[in-house]
Coordinates of C-alpha atoms and ligand atoms in Angstrom, one line a residue:
M1 CA 4.9 -33.7 -16.3
K2 CA 6.2 -30.1 -16.0
I3 CA 4.6 -27.8 -13.4
G4 CA 5.3 -24.2 -12.8
I5 CA 4.6 -20.6 -13.5
D6 CA 2.4 -20.2 -16.5
L7 CA 2.1 -16.4 -16.3
I8 CA 3.6 -13.8 -13.9
S9 CA 2.5 -10.2 -13.5
F10 CA 3.8 -7.5 -11.2
H11 CA 2.2 -4.3 -9.8
T12 CA 3.5 -1.4 -7.7
P13 CA 1.8 1.8 -6.4
S14 CA 1.7 4.9 -8.7
Y15 CA 3.7 7.2 -6.3
V16 CA 7.5 7.1 -5.7
L17 CA 10.1 8.8 -3.5
D18 CA 13.6 9.4 -4.8
L19 CA 16.1 8.1 -2.2
R20 CA 18.3 11.1 -2.9
T21 CA 15.5 13.3 -1.5
L22 CA 15.3 11.1 1.6
A23 CA 19.1 11.2 2.0
E24 CA 19.2 15.0 1.9
K25 CA 16.5 15.2 4.6
R26 CA 18.3 12.6 6.8
G27 CA 21.7 14.3 6.3
V28 CA 23.1 11.1 4.8
D29 CA 25.4 10.9 1.7
P30 CA 23.1 9.8 -1.1
D31 CA 25.7 7.3 -2.2
K32 CA 25.1 5.3 0.9
F33 CA 21.6 4.6 -0.4
V34 CA 22.3 4.4 -4.1
I35 CA 25.7 2.6 -4.0
G36 CA 26.0 1.3 -0.4
I37 CA 22.6 -0.5 -0.4
G38 CA 21.9 -0.3 -4.1
Q39 CA 18.5 1.4 -4.0
E40 CA 17.3 4.4 -6.1
R41 CA 13.6 4.9 -5.3
M42 CA 10.9 3.5 -3.0
A43 CA 7.2 3.0 -3.8
V44 CA 4.9 5.2 -1.7
V45 CA 1.5 3.6 -1.0
P46 CA -1.5 6.1 -1.1
P47 CA -4.2 5.6 1.6
D48 CA -6.6 4.1 -0.9
Q49 CA -4.3 1.1 -1.8
D50 CA -3.5 -1.9 0.4
I51 CA -2.3 -5.4 -0.1
V52 CA -5.7 -6.5 -1.5
T53 CA -5.8 -3.8 -4.1
L54 CA -2.1 -4.2 -5.0
A55 CA -2.6 -7.9 -5.5
A56 CA -5.8 -7.6 -7.4
N57 CA -4.2 -5.0 -9.6
A58 CA -1.3 -7.4 -10.3
A59 CA -3.7 -10.3 -11.1
L60 CA -6.2 -8.6 -13.4
P61 CA -4.1 -8.5 -16.6
L62 CA -3.0 -12.1 -16.0
L63 CA -6.6 -13.3 -15.6
D64 CA -7.8 -11.3 -18.6
K65 CA -5.2 -13.1 -20.6
A66 CA -5.5 -16.6 -19.2
G67 CA -9.2 -16.7 -18.2
R68 CA -10.5 -18.0 -14.8
D69 CA -11.6 -21.5 -15.6
N70 CA -10.3 -24.4 -13.4
I71 CA -8.7 -22.1 -10.9
E72 CA -9.3 -24.1 -7.8
L73 CA -6.9 -22.5 -5.3
V74 CA -5.9 -18.9 -4.5
I75 CA -3.1 -18.5 -2.0
F76 CA -2.3 -15.0 -0.8
A77 CA 1.1 -14.6 0.8
T78 CA 1.6 -11.5 2.9
E79 CA 2.9 -10.1 6.2
S80 CA 0.8 -6.9 5.9
G81 CA -2.6 -8.6 6.4
V82 CA -5.7 -6.4 6.6
D83 CA -7.8 -8.6 8.8
Q84 CA -7.0 -11.1 11.6
S85 CA -9.6 -13.6 10.4
K86 CA -10.6 -13.1 6.8
A87 CA -8.0 -14.2 4.2
A88 CA -7.0 -11.5 1.7
A89 CA -7.5 -14.1 -0.9
C90 CA -11.3 -14.0 -0.2
F91 CA -11.5 -10.3 -1.0
C92 CA -9.6 -11.0 -4.2
Q93 CA -11.9 -13.9 -5.2
G94 CA -14.7 -11.4 -5.2
L95 CA -12.9 -8.5 -6.8
L96 CA -11.4 -10.6 -9.6
Q97 CA -14.6 -12.7 -10.1
L98 CA -12.8 -16.0 -9.5
P99 CA -14.8 -19.2 -9.5
S100 CA -16.7 -20.1 -6.3
A101 CA -15.4 -23.7 -6.5
C102 CA -12.1 -22.4 -5.3
R103 CA -10.1 -22.7 -2.0
C104 CA -8.9 -19.2 -0.8
I105 CA -6.4 -18.9 2.0
E106 CA -3.7 -16.5 3.3
V107 CA -0.2 -17.7 4.2
K108 CA 2.5 -16.0 6.3
E109 CA 6.1 -16.6 7.0
A110 CA 7.6 -13.1 6.5
C111 CA 9.1 -12.7 3.0
Y112 CA 9.1 -16.5 2.5
G113 CA 5.3 -16.9 2.3
A114 CA 5.1 -16.8 -1.5
T115 CA 7.6 -19.6 -1.9
A116 CA 5.6 -21.8 0.4
S117 CA 2.5 -20.9 -1.5
L118 CA 4.1 -21.7 -4.9
R119 CA 5.1 -25.1 -3.6
M120 CA 1.6 -25.8 -2.3
A121 CA 0.1 -24.6 -5.5
A122 CA 2.5 -26.9 -7.5
A123 CA 1.5 -29.9 -5.3
M124 CA -2.2 -29.3 -5.9
V125 CA -1.6 -29.1 -9.7
A126 CA 0.5 -32.2 -9.6
A127 CA -2.4 -34.1 -7.9
R128 CA -5.0 -32.6 -10.3
P129 CA -3.2 -31.5 -13.5
H130 CA -6.4 -30.1 -15.2
T131 CA -6.6 -27.4 -12.4
R132 CA -4.8 -24.2 -11.9
A133 CA -3.8 -22.1 -8.9
L134 CA -3.3 -18.4 -8.4
V135 CA -0.5 -17.3 -6.1
L136 CA -0.7 -13.7 -4.9
A137 CA 2.1 -12.1 -3.0
A138 CA 1.8 -8.5 -1.8
D139 CA 3.4 -6.4 0.9
I140 CA 4.0 -2.9 2.2
A141 CA 7.4 -2.6 3.9
R142 CA 7.3 0.0 6.7
Y143 CA 10.0 0.8 9.2
D144 CA 10.1 3.8 11.7
L145 CA 10.8 7.1 10.1
A146 CA 14.6 8.0 10.2
S147 CA 15.5 4.4 11.2
P148 CA 18.2 2.4 9.3
G149 CA 15.5 0.4 7.7
E150 CA 13.7 3.4 6.3
P151 CA 15.5 3.6 2.9
T152 CA 14.7 -0.1 2.3
Q153 CA 10.9 0.5 2.5
G154 CA 8.8 -0.4 -0.5
A155 CA 5.6 -1.9 -1.8
G156 CA 4.4 -4.2 -4.5
A157 CA 2.6 -7.3 -5.6
V158 CA 3.1 -10.3 -7.8
A159 CA 0.5 -12.6 -9.3
M160 CA 1.5 -16.0 -10.6
L161 CA -0.7 -18.5 -12.3
V162 CA 0.5 -22.1 -11.6
S163 CA -0.3 -24.9 -14.0
A164 CA 0.8 -28.0 -15.7
H165 CA 2.7 -27.4 -19.0
P166 CA 3.6 -23.8 -17.9
R167 CA 4.5 -21.3 -20.5
V168 CA 7.1 -19.3 -18.5
L169 CA 9.0 -21.3 -15.9
A170 CA 8.9 -25.1 -15.1
L171 CA 9.9 -25.6 -11.4
D172 CA 12.5 -28.3 -10.7
P173 CA 11.4 -30.7 -8.1
E174 CA 14.7 -30.6 -6.2
T175 CA 14.9 -28.0 -3.5
G176 CA 16.9 -27.1 -0.4
F177 CA 15.4 -25.5 2.6
Y178 CA 16.4 -24.5 6.1
T179 CA 14.7 -23.0 9.2
E180 CA 15.8 -21.6 12.5
D181 CA 13.9 -20.0 15.3
I182 CA 15.4 -16.5 15.5
M183 CA 14.3 -12.8 16.1
D184 CA 16.0 -10.9 13.3
F185 CA 12.9 -9.0 12.1
W186 CA 9.4 -9.1 13.3
R187 CA 6.2 -7.0 13.7
P188 CA 4.1 -7.5 16.8
N189 CA 0.3 -7.2 16.3
Y190 CA 0.3 -3.8 18.0
R191 CA 2.8 -2.2 15.6
D192 CA 2.4 -0.9 12.0
E193 CA 6.2 -0.7 11.6
A194 CA 8.5 -3.7 11.7
L195 CA 11.2 -4.1 14.3
V196 CA 14.5 -5.3 13.0
D197 CA 18.1 -6.0 14.1
G198 CA 19.4 -5.0 10.7
K199 CA 23.0 -6.3 10.8
Y200 CA 22.0 -9.6 12.4
S201 CA 19.2 -10.1 9.8
T202 CA 21.7 -9.6 7.0
R203 CA 24.1 -12.0 8.6
M204 CA 21.3 -14.6 9.0
Y205 CA 20.1 -14.1 5.4
L206 CA 23.6 -14.9 4.2
T207 CA 24.1 -17.8 6.6
T208 CA 20.9 -19.5 5.7
L209 CA 21.6 -18.9 2.0
L210 CA 24.6 -21.3 2.4
E211 CA 22.6 -23.8 4.4
A212 CA 19.7 -23.8 1.8
W213 CA 22.2 -24.0 -1.1
K214 CA 24.0 -27.0 0.5
N215 CA 20.7 -28.8 0.8
Y216 CA 19.7 -27.9 -2.7
K217 CA 23.1 -29.1 -4.1
A218 CA 22.8 -32.4 -2.2
A219 CA 19.3 -32.9 -3.6
S220 CA 20.0 -31.9 -7.2
G221 CA 23.8 -32.5 -7.7
R222 CA 23.9 -29.2 -9.6
A223 CA 26.9 -26.9 -9.8
L224 CA 26.6 -23.1 -9.1
L225 CA 27.8 -21.7 -12.4
A226 CA 27.7 -24.7 -14.8
D227 CA 24.0 -25.4 -14.2
H228 CA 22.5 -21.9 -13.6
A229 CA 22.3 -19.2 -16.1
H230 CA 21.0 -16.4 -13.8
F231 CA 20.1 -16.0 -10.1
C232 CA 17.2 -14.3 -8.4
F233 CA 17.6 -13.5 -4.7
H234 CA 15.2 -12.2 -2.1
L235 CA 15.9 -8.5 -2.3
P236 CA 15.6 -6.4 0.9
F237 CA 18.0 -4.2 -1.0
T238 CA 19.8 -5.0 -4.3
K239 CA 23.3 -4.9 -2.9
I240 CA 22.6 -8.1 -1.1
A241 CA 22.4 -10.0 -4.4
Y242 CA 26.2 -9.3 -4.9
K243 CA 27.0 -10.2 -1.3
S244 CA 25.0 -13.4 -1.7
F245 CA 26.7 -14.5 -4.9
E246 CA 30.1 -13.7 -3.5
R247 CA 29.3 -16.0 -0.5
L248 CA 28.1 -18.8 -2.8
C249 CA 31.3 -18.6 -4.9
K250 CA 33.5 -18.7 -1.8
A251 CA 31.6 -21.7 -0.4
E252 CA 32.0 -23.5 -3.7
G253 CA 35.6 -22.6 -4.1
V254 CA 34.7 -20.9 -7.4
P255 CA 36.7 -17.7 -8.4
L256 CA 34.4 -14.6 -8.3
P257 CA 33.5 -13.7 -11.9
S258 CA 34.7 -10.4 -13.4
K259 CA 32.5 -7.3 -12.6
E260 CA 31.2 -7.4 -16.1
E261 CA 30.2 -11.1 -15.8
L262 CA 28.7 -10.5 -12.3
D263 CA 26.5 -7.7 -13.7
R264 CA 25.4 -10.0 -16.6
L265 CA 24.4 -12.7 -14.1
L266 CA 22.7 -10.5 -11.5
E267 CA 21.7 -7.1 -12.8
P268 CA 18.6 -7.8 -14.9
A269 CA 16.8 -9.3 -11.8
L270 CA 17.6 -6.2 -9.7
L271 CA 16.1 -3.5 -12.0
Y272 CA 12.6 -3.4 -10.6
N273 CA 13.5 -3.8 -6.9
R274 CA 15.9 -0.9 -7.2
Q275 CA 12.9 1.3 -8.2
T276 CA 10.3 -0.1 -5.7
G277 CA 12.2 -1.0 -2.6
N278 CA 11.5 -4.2 -0.6
T279 CA 8.2 -5.9 -1.5
Y280 CA 8.7 -8.6 1.2
A281 CA 6.8 -11.7 0.0
A282 CA 6.7 -10.5 -3.6
C283 CA 10.4 -9.8 -3.7
V284 CA 12.0 -12.8 -5.3
Y285 CA 9.2 -13.1 -7.8
E286 CA 9.5 -9.4 -8.7
A287 CA 13.2 -10.2 -9.3
L288 CA 12.1 -13.1 -11.6
A289 CA 9.7 -10.8 -13.5
S290 CA 12.5 -8.2 -13.8
L291 CA 15.0 -10.9 -15.1
L292 CA 12.5 -12.3 -17.6
D293 CA 11.6 -8.8 -18.8
N294 CA 15.1 -7.3 -19.0
A295 CA 17.6 -10.1 -19.7
P296 CA 19.3 -9.0 -22.9
G297 CA 19.4 -12.4 -24.7
Q298 CA 16.8 -15.2 -25.0
L299 CA 16.5 -17.3 -21.8
D300 CA 14.7 -20.3 -23.5
H301 CA 15.7 -23.6 -21.8
Q302 CA 18.0 -21.8 -19.3
R303 CA 17.9 -22.8 -15.6
I304 CA 17.4 -20.0 -13.0
G305 CA 18.5 -20.3 -9.4
L306 CA 16.2 -18.7 -6.9
F307 CA 16.7 -17.9 -3.2
S308 CA 13.8 -17.0 -0.9
Y309 CA 14.3 -15.8 2.6
G310 CA 11.8 -14.9 5.3
S311 CA 12.9 -13.5 8.6
G312 CA 12.1 -15.5 11.7
C313 CA 13.5 -17.5 9.8
M314 CA 13.0 -19.7 6.7
A315 CA 15.1 -20.0 3.6
E316 CA 14.8 -22.0 0.4
F317 CA 17.1 -22.4 -2.6
F318 CA 15.3 -23.8 -5.7
S319 CA 15.4 -23.6 -9.4
G320 CA 13.3 -23.5 -12.6
V321 CA 13.8 -23.8 -16.3
V322 CA 12.6 -21.0 -18.6
Q323 CA 10.3 -22.4 -21.2
K324 CA 10.7 -22.0 -25.0
G325 CA 8.8 -19.0 -26.3
Y326 CA 8.3 -17.5 -22.8
R327 CA 8.8 -13.9 -24.1
Q328 CA 5.4 -13.7 -25.8
H329 CA 3.7 -14.5 -22.5
L330 CA 5.3 -11.7 -20.4
F331 CA 3.8 -8.4 -19.4
T332 CA 7.1 -6.5 -20.1
D333 CA 5.6 -3.4 -21.7
A334 CA 2.9 -3.0 -19.0
H335 CA 5.5 -3.4 -16.3
R336 CA 7.9 -0.8 -17.8
A337 CA 5.0 1.7 -18.5
M338 CA 3.8 1.4 -14.9
L339 CA 7.3 2.1 -13.5
D340 CA 7.9 5.0 -15.9
S341 CA 4.6 6.7 -15.3
R342 CA 4.8 7.0 -11.5
T343 CA 4.3 10.3 -9.8
P344 CA 7.3 11.5 -7.7
V345 CA 6.4 12.8 -4.2
T346 CA 8.2 15.4 -2.1
Y347 CA 9.6 14.5 1.3
R348 CA 6.6 16.3 2.9
Q349 CA 4.1 14.4 0.9
Y350 CA 5.9 11.1 1.7
E351 CA 5.7 11.9 5.4
D352 CA 2.1 12.9 5.3
I353 CA 1.1 9.7 3.5
F354 CA 3.3 7.7 6.0
N355 CA 1.5 9.2 9.0
Y356 CA -2.0 9.0 7.4
G357 CA -2.3 5.3 7.9
V358 CA -5.8 3.7 8.0
P359 CA -8.0 4.9 10.8
K360 CA -8.2 2.5 13.7
D361 CA -11.0 4.0 15.8
G362 CA -13.6 1.8 14.1
A363 CA -15.5 4.8 12.7
D364 CA -16.7 4.9 9.1
H365 CA -14.2 6.4 6.7
V366 CA -14.1 7.4 3.0
F367 CA -10.8 7.4 1.1
A368 CA -10.1 10.2 -1.5
P369 CA -9.1 8.7 -4.8
Y370 CA -5.5 8.7 -5.8
R371 CA -3.7 7.5 -8.9
G372 CA -3.5 3.7 -9.0
G373 CA -4.6 0.5 -10.8
P374 CA -8.1 -0.7 -11.5
F375 CA -9.0 -1.5 -7.9
R376 CA -9.0 0.8 -4.8
L377 CA -10.0 0.8 -1.2
A378 CA -13.0 3.2 -1.2
G379 CA -13.8 3.3 2.5
I380 CA -14.5 1.5 5.7
K381 CA -18.1 1.2 6.8
D382 CA -19.5 -0.8 9.8
H383 CA -15.9 -2.1 10.3
K384 CA -15.9 -3.6 6.8
R385 CA -13.4 -2.6 4.1
R386 CA -15.2 -1.6 0.9
Y387 CA -13.2 -2.1 -2.3
E388 CA -14.2 -0.8 -5.7
A389 CA -13.2 -1.2 -9.3
K390 CA -12.6 2.1 -11.0
Ligands
LIG1 P1 22.9 0.9 8.0 O1 23.5 0.7 9.4 O2 22.1 2.1 7.8 O3 24.0 0.9 6.9 O4 22.1 -0.5 7.8 P2 25.6 0.5 6.9 O5 26.3 1.5 7.7 O6 25.8 -0.9 7.2 O7 25.8 0.8 5.4 C1 25.3 0.1 4.4 C2 26.3 -0.1 3.3 O8 26.5 1.2 2.7 C3 27.7 -0.5 3.7 O9 28.2 -1.4 2.7 C4 28.5 0.8 3.8 O10 29.9 0.6 3.6 C5 27.9 1.5 2.6 P3 28.6 -2.9 3.1 O11 29.7 -2.8 4.1 O12 27.4 -3.6 3.7 O13 29.0 -3.5 1.8 N1 28.1 2.9 2.6 C6 28.4 3.7 1.5 N2 28.6 3.3 0.3 C7 28.9 4.4 -0.6 N3 29.0 5.7 -0.3 C8 28.8 6.0 1.0 C9 28.4 5.0 2.0 N4 28.1 5.0 3.3 C10 27.9 3.8 3.7 N5 28.8 7.3 1.4 C11 20.7 -2.2 6.8 C12 21.9 -1.2 6.6 C13 20.5 -3.0 5.6 C14 21.1 -3.1 8.0 C15 19.4 -1.4 7.2 O14 19.0 -0.7 6.0 C16 18.3 -2.2 7.7 O15 18.2 -2.4 8.9 N6 17.4 -2.7 6.8 C17 16.2 -3.4 7.2 C18 16.6 -4.9 7.4 C19 17.0 -5.6 6.2 O16 16.9 -5.2 5.1 N7 17.7 -6.8 6.4 C20 18.1 -7.6 5.3 C21 18.1 -9.1 5.6 S1 16.7 -9.7 6.4 C22 15.5 -9.9 5.1 O17 15.9 -9.8 4.0 C23 14.1 -10.1 5.5 C24 13.2 -8.9 5.3 O18 12.9 -8.7 3.9 C25 11.9 -9.1 6.1 C26 11.1 -10.3 5.9 O19 11.6 -11.4 5.7 O20 9.9 -10.2 6.0 C27 13.8 -7.6 5.8

């Protein structure tokens, strides 16, 4: 029985900062951001959006299309949680009017959480094939202002419906994973911004890629180029996809394809991330949505290789086969319209929003409405977050 992603939908905030504007302010050559790390814009999250609203905004079109029946599990993967106790999935269960006979939990392992969630969801569906699971991944990537990580900030959410007989991507059972206890990137509870050893984290990403690939190859017997039509990597910045693929080719003793062929293999999956920045847990699935929406030819029956990395660290290489007729089940037009209609912000507006944050003094608060999807954070009252549908 095939199990996998039946529908996938992506959402990002309605405000955006051009990295050339940031480069000018920081006195950096804009080519460092645009060419050196491969990023053009970063999503800017207005005060009335958080991971709950981003994820609910991603999920609504998907649920409107697929209905809510038999959804028995909602897993929310994030490292930007809004509460130390209540799962963000519970807020979404209410906002999205999901069934009450449903398990709702939150999962964390940096950017890897969504892949763990997808595997758990697939296992539940395998045990009870008449049920479905909703996997939500949403994050807001924040680093200190003027730090090396700043141009890689971003925000976004992906919602995936997991079912038997999926219409978009059937997951292969073979997978390769690898973990190691390291401190490359982390965010202590008392900080809003992540701490990171940037160069070390990039080295560990590439090292664990090879370990996870080795384990995947041993489990599946598949070859890098002969058996995979495209690749989706976790994308802290898009340039890393090229570095990753180069490493894999070297490890396999395969000559690096021409620039034209490399772009064909990798570029369609990079288009959305280059416009949003790092979306942490959502990243590799944002890349998948980007690939499915933007690959020039038909991908029916083609196998996609995916690499998920979460700092700390946890890595997994896995794969899935695109299903025949997948195109008619995508949200391509909505994704493109959302990215094209974002409001650019000035540097001053970006910094004001960055510093606004959510009040932490426990007092009641009302959030002014900004542009965004159907759900917003309206306020905090009696220490409770109050969400509303517009
Ligand atoms: P940096 O020190 O600002 O940049 O840090 P750099 O000096 O290394 O330059 C970056 C690239 O730009 C280099 O290319 C330069 O040559 C090039 P490379 O040698 O790497 O190929 N460059 C230029 N190119 C064209 N024109 C120019 C120019 N100038 C320089 N004028 C770093 C970069 C990524 C480390 C930094 O942005 C950072 O710390 N980012 C945050 C951490 C991160 O993204 N780590 C990635 C792996 S860890 C991960 O993916 C997990 C994560 O998503 C979190 C989670 O799991 O939850 C982060």
